Each structure stands twice: as structure tokens, then as C-alpha cells.
Amino acid sequence: MEEIIRTEHLSYTYDTEKAALHDISVSIHKGERIAIIGSNGAGKSTFFLNLNGVLTGSEGTVYFHGKPIGRKNKDLNELRKKVGIVFQDADNQIIASTVMAEVSFGPMNMGLPRDTVMKRVDEALEYMNISDFKHRPAHYLSGGEKKRVSIADIIAMKPEVIIFDEPTASLDPVNAQMFEEVLDKLEKEQTTLLVSTHDVDFTYRWAKRVLVFSNGQIIADGTPDVIFRQEEILKRANLKKPILLEICELLEKKGILPQNTAFPGTISELEALI
């Protein structure tokens, strides 16, 4: 699988405080579907900001397609075009007066022709099913609507990697389901997806790979099925088991599921298995 981003011994310290990241070495490949989990303050958001070039490491190196990213504005700006980030609070991302102006801001800053910009805006709005919002004031939308606009912001830039920082934190169940459908569409287009979340049930059913952060370090890297069976890792990261995994372990104990089998990731898969 093609490597997109690699970090080698990446560390980051805010002022003189304890390191927010310490010696992070990890590779991320094209089309991967990765959940980043861990307690508050574990380093997830700082890791994302280093991948996106908003922050640059105190030590270590970030590579994009094998090229080291330094501190030059040219390198950092190029990285930000290719690695988009959707922040947890949409109000921190939305800056324009209307939805159309907001979604066009990124492509315009990329220096694209006006016709190309407008085509990308229309495509992104349609992608997020918010074409009717085009001329509405962005700051008067609901929380879920703002989130959809903030995702359209990034989609319009057509990055190779999209990072979502706690994307479902302010969403109701309908909008959370919509978000998962958007992730599925993006995956089919081979977009590399990184999602930080406290929702272990979402992580278990959605992710193909999980990175567990604790005290600024990656303490586990593997599939959800493997990660969530490691009691020591869950304890260190202040995590609980997903409900579906607990159900599967109970069914295995009762002899309804065979021993040492790979557990299903969704309710529909469990239903098919039993």
C-alpha cells in the first residue's frame, strides 16, 4: 500500500510544559480508515495539527510522499492543500458570511480559476446534501448544518487526506449517521481518513486500524478487534470495551459463537453469523 504520511520520532512541546507528543513514529497509507482514540489531553489533536502543518514538531520529522516537510511556508502551504482538517467546533473553522463564500475560500486560496472554484463548490455542497444552503448566512445555521459546511470546506479542496477531530461530538443521531455515510463515500474515492473520537462503538464498527494515544505517545496500533481485547491498553488509555464486543464475548462464552473467531464489527454482521 502506498505510504502517504510518515512521522519519525516526532515530538512537540507547548512552551516549557511537558511534551504533548513524545517520539511518535508511524506510517499512514493511501485509503486507510484510521480511528485515533485516547483520553482528553492524550495528544490526538496536537498530532493532527502536526500532520496538517499548523504546528511543526519540536523534534523529529513529518514526511509527505517520502519528502520531509520543513518549516518553510512553501512546504507547509503545500502540505495543507493535501491534508485537510475538520475541527471539532465548526465555529472555529467557519469565517465567511455565506455558505458559498465559506466553501469557496479554500479553492480560491489555492489559486484555481474561478470556473473551477465554482464547480468545486457546487460539487462539495451536493456531496454534503446542502446545495440549498448556498446563499444562507453560515453563522445562523444549526450545529449539524455548520458541521456539514465545515466538511464541504475541505471536500472542495480535494485533499488526499482528511482529518476529522471529534466530528460527531455535537451531532444528533441523524447527522451522526449522515457523517458515517459521507465517510463511506470518501473511502470509496480512496481518500485517506483519520478520525479522532471518544466513541468506542463507532471506532469498533468503522475503523480498519486504531491508534491509541496516552500521555503523548502511541501505546497501541492495530485492528479494532485486537485493540479492544487488550485490557491493559484500555486501562492505560481510560477506554471501555465497545458494547458489540462485550455481546460477542458473552455469546462466545455461552457457546453461541465459536471460540477464537474474528468477531463481527456490526450488528448486521453478527446477525448473519448467528
Short mmCIF file of C-alpha atoms in Angstrom, two decimals:
data_model
loop_
_atom_site.label_atom_id
_atom_site.label_comp_id
_atom_site.label_asym_id
_atom_site.label_seq_id
_atom_site.Cartn_x
_atom_site.Cartn_y
_atom_site.Cartn_z
CA MET A 1 0.00 0.00 0.00
CA GLU A 2 1.31 3.46 -0.92
CA GLU A 3 2.62 5.48 2.01
CA ILE A 4 1.16 8.98 2.26
CA ILE A 5 2.44 10.34 5.57
CA ARG A 6 5.20 9.17 7.86
CA THR A 7 6.41 10.64 11.14
CA GLU A 8 9.80 9.77 12.59
CA HIS A 9 10.49 10.49 16.27
CA LEU A 10 8.01 13.38 16.24
CA SER A 11 7.79 15.35 19.49
CA TYR A 12 6.02 18.59 20.30
CA THR A 13 6.10 20.76 23.42
CA TYR A 14 3.90 23.76 24.13
CA ASP A 15 6.22 26.42 25.60
CA THR A 16 8.10 24.82 28.51
CA GLU A 17 5.40 22.38 29.54
CA LYS A 18 5.53 18.61 29.42
CA ALA A 19 5.73 17.22 25.88
CA ALA A 20 2.30 16.97 24.26
CA LEU A 21 3.81 14.46 21.80
CA HIS A 22 6.81 12.27 22.51
CA ASP A 23 8.73 10.22 19.94
CA ILE A 24 5.87 9.41 17.56
CA SER A 25 6.90 7.20 14.64
CA VAL A 26 4.06 5.96 12.44
CA SER A 27 3.19 5.43 8.76
CA ILE A 28 -0.18 6.20 7.18
CA HIS A 29 -1.08 4.71 3.81
CA LYS A 30 -3.38 5.62 0.95
CA GLY A 31 -7.04 4.80 1.52
CA GLU A 32 -6.63 3.80 5.17
CA ARG A 33 -9.54 4.22 7.58
CA ILE A 34 -7.97 5.05 10.94
CA ALA A 35 -9.53 5.95 14.28
CA ILE A 36 -7.40 7.85 16.78
CA ILE A 37 -8.56 7.23 20.35
CA GLY A 38 -7.44 8.12 23.86
CA SER A 39 -8.46 10.32 26.77
CA ASN A 40 -8.53 14.12 26.71
CA GLY A 41 -5.01 15.52 26.70
CA ALA A 42 -3.52 12.33 25.24
CA GLY A 43 -2.05 14.20 22.25
CA LYS A 44 -4.54 13.42 19.49
CA SER A 45 -5.28 17.00 18.40
CA THR A 46 -1.61 18.00 18.62
CA PHE A 47 -0.73 15.03 16.43
CA PHE A 48 -3.30 16.13 13.86
CA LEU A 49 -2.04 19.72 13.81
CA ASN A 50 1.49 18.47 13.14
CA LEU A 51 0.27 16.27 10.26
CA ASN A 52 -1.53 19.27 8.77
CA GLY A 53 1.40 21.67 9.17
CA VAL A 54 -0.41 24.02 11.56
CA LEU A 55 2.23 23.03 14.12
CA THR A 56 5.77 21.86 13.42
CA GLY A 57 7.47 19.43 15.72
CA SER A 58 9.96 20.44 18.39
CA GLU A 59 11.87 17.33 17.33
CA GLY A 60 11.54 14.72 14.60
CA THR A 61 10.22 14.89 11.05
CA VAL A 62 6.95 14.61 9.13
CA TYR A 63 7.23 13.13 5.63
CA PHE A 64 4.62 13.52 2.88
CA HIS A 65 5.03 11.08 -0.01
CA GLY A 66 8.56 10.49 1.24
CA LYS A 67 9.53 14.17 1.23
CA PRO A 68 10.47 15.73 4.59
CA ILE A 69 8.33 18.74 5.50
CA GLY A 70 10.42 21.53 6.94
CA ARG A 71 9.47 24.90 8.36
CA LYS A 72 9.36 26.83 5.08
CA ASN A 73 5.99 28.40 4.31
CA LYS A 74 6.06 26.91 0.80
CA ASP A 75 6.35 23.35 2.15
CA LEU A 76 3.73 23.91 4.86
CA ASN A 77 1.23 25.51 2.49
CA GLU A 78 1.60 22.63 0.05
CA LEU A 79 1.03 20.15 2.87
CA ARG A 80 -2.16 21.94 3.97
CA LYS A 81 -3.55 21.65 0.43
CA LYS A 82 -3.13 17.89 0.55
CA VAL A 83 -4.01 17.22 4.21
CA GLY A 84 -7.31 18.83 5.21
CA ILE A 85 -8.57 19.04 8.77
CA VAL A 86 -12.15 19.41 10.01
CA PHE A 87 -12.10 20.86 13.51
CA GLN A 88 -14.31 19.72 16.37
CA ASP A 89 -16.04 23.11 16.71
CA ALA A 90 -17.32 24.25 13.31
CA ASP A 91 -17.48 27.85 14.57
CA ASN A 92 -13.69 27.82 14.81
CA GLN A 93 -13.47 26.91 11.12
CA ILE A 94 -16.23 28.97 9.50
CA ILE A 95 -15.08 32.51 8.69
CA ALA A 96 -17.17 33.71 5.71
CA SER A 97 -20.58 35.38 5.68
CA THR A 98 -22.35 32.91 3.38
CA VAL A 99 -22.05 29.20 2.77
CA MET A 100 -20.91 29.74 -0.83
CA ALA A 101 -18.18 32.18 0.27
CA GLU A 102 -17.11 29.80 3.01
CA VAL A 103 -16.77 26.72 0.81
CA SER A 104 -15.06 28.68 -1.97
CA PHE A 105 -12.43 30.16 0.36
CA GLY A 106 -10.04 27.17 0.27
CA PRO A 107 -10.09 26.58 -3.51
CA MET A 108 -9.67 30.32 -4.15
CA ASN A 109 -6.61 30.42 -1.90
CA MET A 110 -5.20 27.56 -3.95
CA GLY A 111 -5.15 29.94 -6.92
CA LEU A 112 -7.63 27.96 -9.00
CA PRO A 113 -9.57 29.59 -11.87
CA ARG A 114 -12.98 30.98 -10.88
CA ASP A 115 -14.90 28.45 -13.02
CA THR A 116 -13.02 25.60 -11.32
CA VAL A 117 -13.70 27.07 -7.89
CA MET A 118 -17.43 27.36 -8.52
CA LYS A 119 -17.58 23.81 -9.89
CA ARG A 120 -15.82 22.50 -6.78
CA VAL A 121 -18.17 24.48 -4.51
CA ASP A 122 -21.26 23.06 -6.24
CA GLU A 123 -19.83 19.52 -6.10
CA ALA A 124 -18.94 19.82 -2.39
CA LEU A 125 -22.36 21.22 -1.46
CA GLU A 126 -24.09 18.46 -3.39
CA TYR A 127 -21.78 15.89 -1.79
CA MET A 128 -22.90 17.07 1.65
CA ASN A 129 -26.55 17.47 0.53
CA ILE A 130 -26.56 21.18 1.38
CA SER A 131 -26.94 22.79 -2.07
CA ASP A 132 -29.99 24.66 -0.77
CA PHE A 133 -27.77 26.39 1.82
CA LYS A 134 -25.60 28.07 -0.82
CA HIS A 135 -26.70 31.66 -0.14
CA ARG A 136 -27.58 31.30 3.54
CA PRO A 137 -25.55 33.07 6.28
CA ALA A 138 -23.18 30.42 7.59
CA HIS A 139 -23.22 31.55 11.23
CA TYR A 140 -27.01 31.23 11.52
CA LEU A 141 -27.08 27.54 10.66
CA SER A 142 -27.68 24.82 13.25
CA GLY A 143 -24.77 22.93 14.76
CA GLY A 144 -25.27 19.93 12.47
CA GLU A 145 -25.62 22.16 9.40
CA LYS A 146 -22.41 24.03 10.29
CA LYS A 147 -20.62 20.71 10.61
CA ARG A 148 -21.74 19.73 7.12
CA VAL A 149 -20.49 23.08 5.78
CA SER A 150 -17.13 22.64 7.50
CA ILE A 151 -16.75 19.21 5.86
CA ALA A 152 -17.74 20.71 2.48
CA ASP A 153 -14.95 23.27 3.04
CA ILE A 154 -12.38 20.51 2.97
CA ILE A 155 -14.00 18.38 0.26
CA ALA A 156 -13.90 21.37 -2.11
CA MET A 157 -10.10 21.42 -1.77
CA LYS A 158 -9.90 17.74 -2.85
CA PRO A 159 -7.15 16.74 -0.38
CA GLU A 160 -5.56 13.29 -0.33
CA VAL A 161 -6.00 13.02 3.44
CA ILE A 162 -8.90 14.30 5.55
CA ILE A 163 -8.55 14.55 9.32
CA PHE A 164 -11.66 14.79 11.50
CA ASP A 165 -11.19 15.98 15.09
CA GLU A 166 -14.10 14.72 17.22
CA PRO A 167 -16.55 15.06 14.29
CA THR A 168 -19.66 13.65 15.99
CA ALA A 169 -19.27 15.45 19.33
CA SER A 170 -22.08 17.97 18.62
CA LEU A 171 -24.18 15.91 16.22
CA ASP A 172 -27.58 14.36 16.85
CA PRO A 173 -28.09 10.70 15.79
CA VAL A 174 -29.44 11.61 12.32
CA ASN A 175 -26.49 13.85 11.50
CA ALA A 176 -24.05 11.35 13.00
CA GLN A 177 -25.44 8.69 10.65
CA MET A 178 -25.12 11.13 7.75
CA PHE A 179 -21.49 11.70 8.70
CA GLU A 180 -20.76 7.96 8.56
CA GLU A 181 -22.34 7.81 5.10
CA VAL A 182 -20.04 10.65 3.99
CA LEU A 183 -17.04 8.71 5.33
CA ASP A 184 -18.12 5.69 3.30
CA LYS A 185 -18.31 7.80 0.13
CA LEU A 186 -14.89 9.31 0.78
CA GLU A 187 -13.38 5.88 1.36
CA LYS A 188 -14.71 4.64 -1.99
CA GLU A 189 -12.80 7.53 -3.58
CA GLN A 190 -9.59 6.30 -1.90
CA THR A 191 -9.38 9.31 0.41
CA THR A 192 -7.23 8.56 3.45
CA LEU A 193 -9.32 9.17 6.58
CA LEU A 194 -8.21 9.84 10.16
CA VAL A 195 -10.90 10.34 12.79
CA SER A 196 -10.31 11.14 16.46
CA THR A 197 -13.19 10.12 18.69
CA HIS A 198 -14.23 9.09 22.18
CA ASP A 199 -16.96 6.87 20.70
CA VAL A 200 -15.60 3.33 21.04
CA ASP A 201 -18.70 1.82 19.42
CA PHE A 202 -18.19 3.95 16.30
CA THR A 203 -14.48 3.07 16.31
CA TYR A 204 -15.22 -0.66 16.53
CA ARG A 205 -17.68 -0.75 13.61
CA TRP A 206 -15.98 1.81 11.33
CA ALA A 207 -12.20 1.73 11.66
CA LYS A 208 -9.88 -0.72 9.94
CA ARG A 209 -6.97 0.47 12.07
CA VAL A 210 -6.81 2.07 15.51
CA LEU A 211 -4.06 4.22 17.03
CA VAL A 212 -4.30 4.54 20.81
CA PHE A 213 -2.73 7.64 22.38
CA SER A 214 -1.78 8.07 26.02
CA ASN A 215 0.40 10.81 27.53
CA GLY A 216 1.59 11.97 24.12
CA GLN A 217 2.61 8.53 22.88
CA ILE A 218 1.10 5.83 20.68
CA ILE A 219 0.69 2.86 23.01
CA ALA A 220 -1.12 0.54 20.58
CA ASP A 221 -1.62 0.24 16.82
CA GLY A 222 -3.81 -2.48 15.34
CA THR A 223 -7.26 -3.59 14.24
CA PRO A 224 -10.25 -2.77 16.48
CA ASP A 225 -10.79 -6.46 17.23
CA VAL A 226 -7.24 -6.79 18.57
CA ILE A 227 -7.01 -3.40 20.34
CA PHE A 228 -10.25 -3.68 22.31
CA ARG A 229 -9.39 -7.15 23.66
CA GLN A 230 -6.28 -5.80 25.42
CA GLU A 231 -7.38 -4.94 28.94
CA GLU A 232 -4.08 -3.29 29.87
CA ILE A 233 -4.24 -0.93 26.87
CA LEU A 234 -7.84 0.01 27.64
CA LYS A 235 -6.92 0.74 31.24
CA ARG A 236 -3.92 2.92 30.33
CA ALA A 237 -5.96 4.93 27.82
CA ASN A 238 -9.10 5.21 30.01
CA LEU A 239 -11.20 3.38 27.42
CA LYS A 240 -14.04 0.91 27.70
CA LYS A 241 -14.95 -2.02 25.50
CA PRO A 242 -17.48 -1.47 22.70
CA ILE A 243 -20.91 -2.85 23.50
CA LEU A 244 -20.90 -5.15 20.46
CA LEU A 245 -17.60 -6.69 21.53
CA GLU A 246 -18.97 -7.35 25.03
CA ILE A 247 -22.02 -9.03 23.47
CA CYS A 248 -19.82 -11.17 21.22
CA GLU A 249 -17.61 -12.23 24.12
CA LEU A 250 -20.73 -13.22 26.08
CA LEU A 251 -22.05 -15.22 23.10
CA GLU A 252 -18.66 -16.90 22.78
CA LYS A 253 -18.69 -17.77 26.48
CA LYS A 254 -22.18 -19.27 26.11
CA GLY A 255 -21.05 -21.33 23.12
CA ILE A 256 -23.24 -19.48 20.62
CA LEU A 257 -20.19 -18.11 18.78
CA PRO A 258 -17.21 -20.41 18.13
CA GLN A 259 -14.05 -19.94 20.18
CA ASN A 260 -11.17 -17.86 18.80
CA THR A 261 -13.17 -16.48 15.90
CA ALA A 262 -12.88 -12.98 14.48
CA PHE A 263 -15.84 -11.10 15.92
CA PRO A 264 -18.21 -9.18 13.62
CA GLY A 265 -17.91 -5.40 13.54
CA THR A 266 -21.59 -4.53 13.09
CA ILE A 267 -24.97 -5.77 14.31
CA SER A 268 -25.89 -6.90 10.78
CA GLU A 269 -22.68 -8.96 10.56
CA LEU A 270 -23.48 -10.53 13.94
CA GLU A 271 -26.99 -11.37 12.81
CA ALA A 272 -25.61 -13.05 9.69
CA LEU A 273 -23.13 -15.04 11.78
CA ILE A 274 -25.68 -16.46 14.21
#
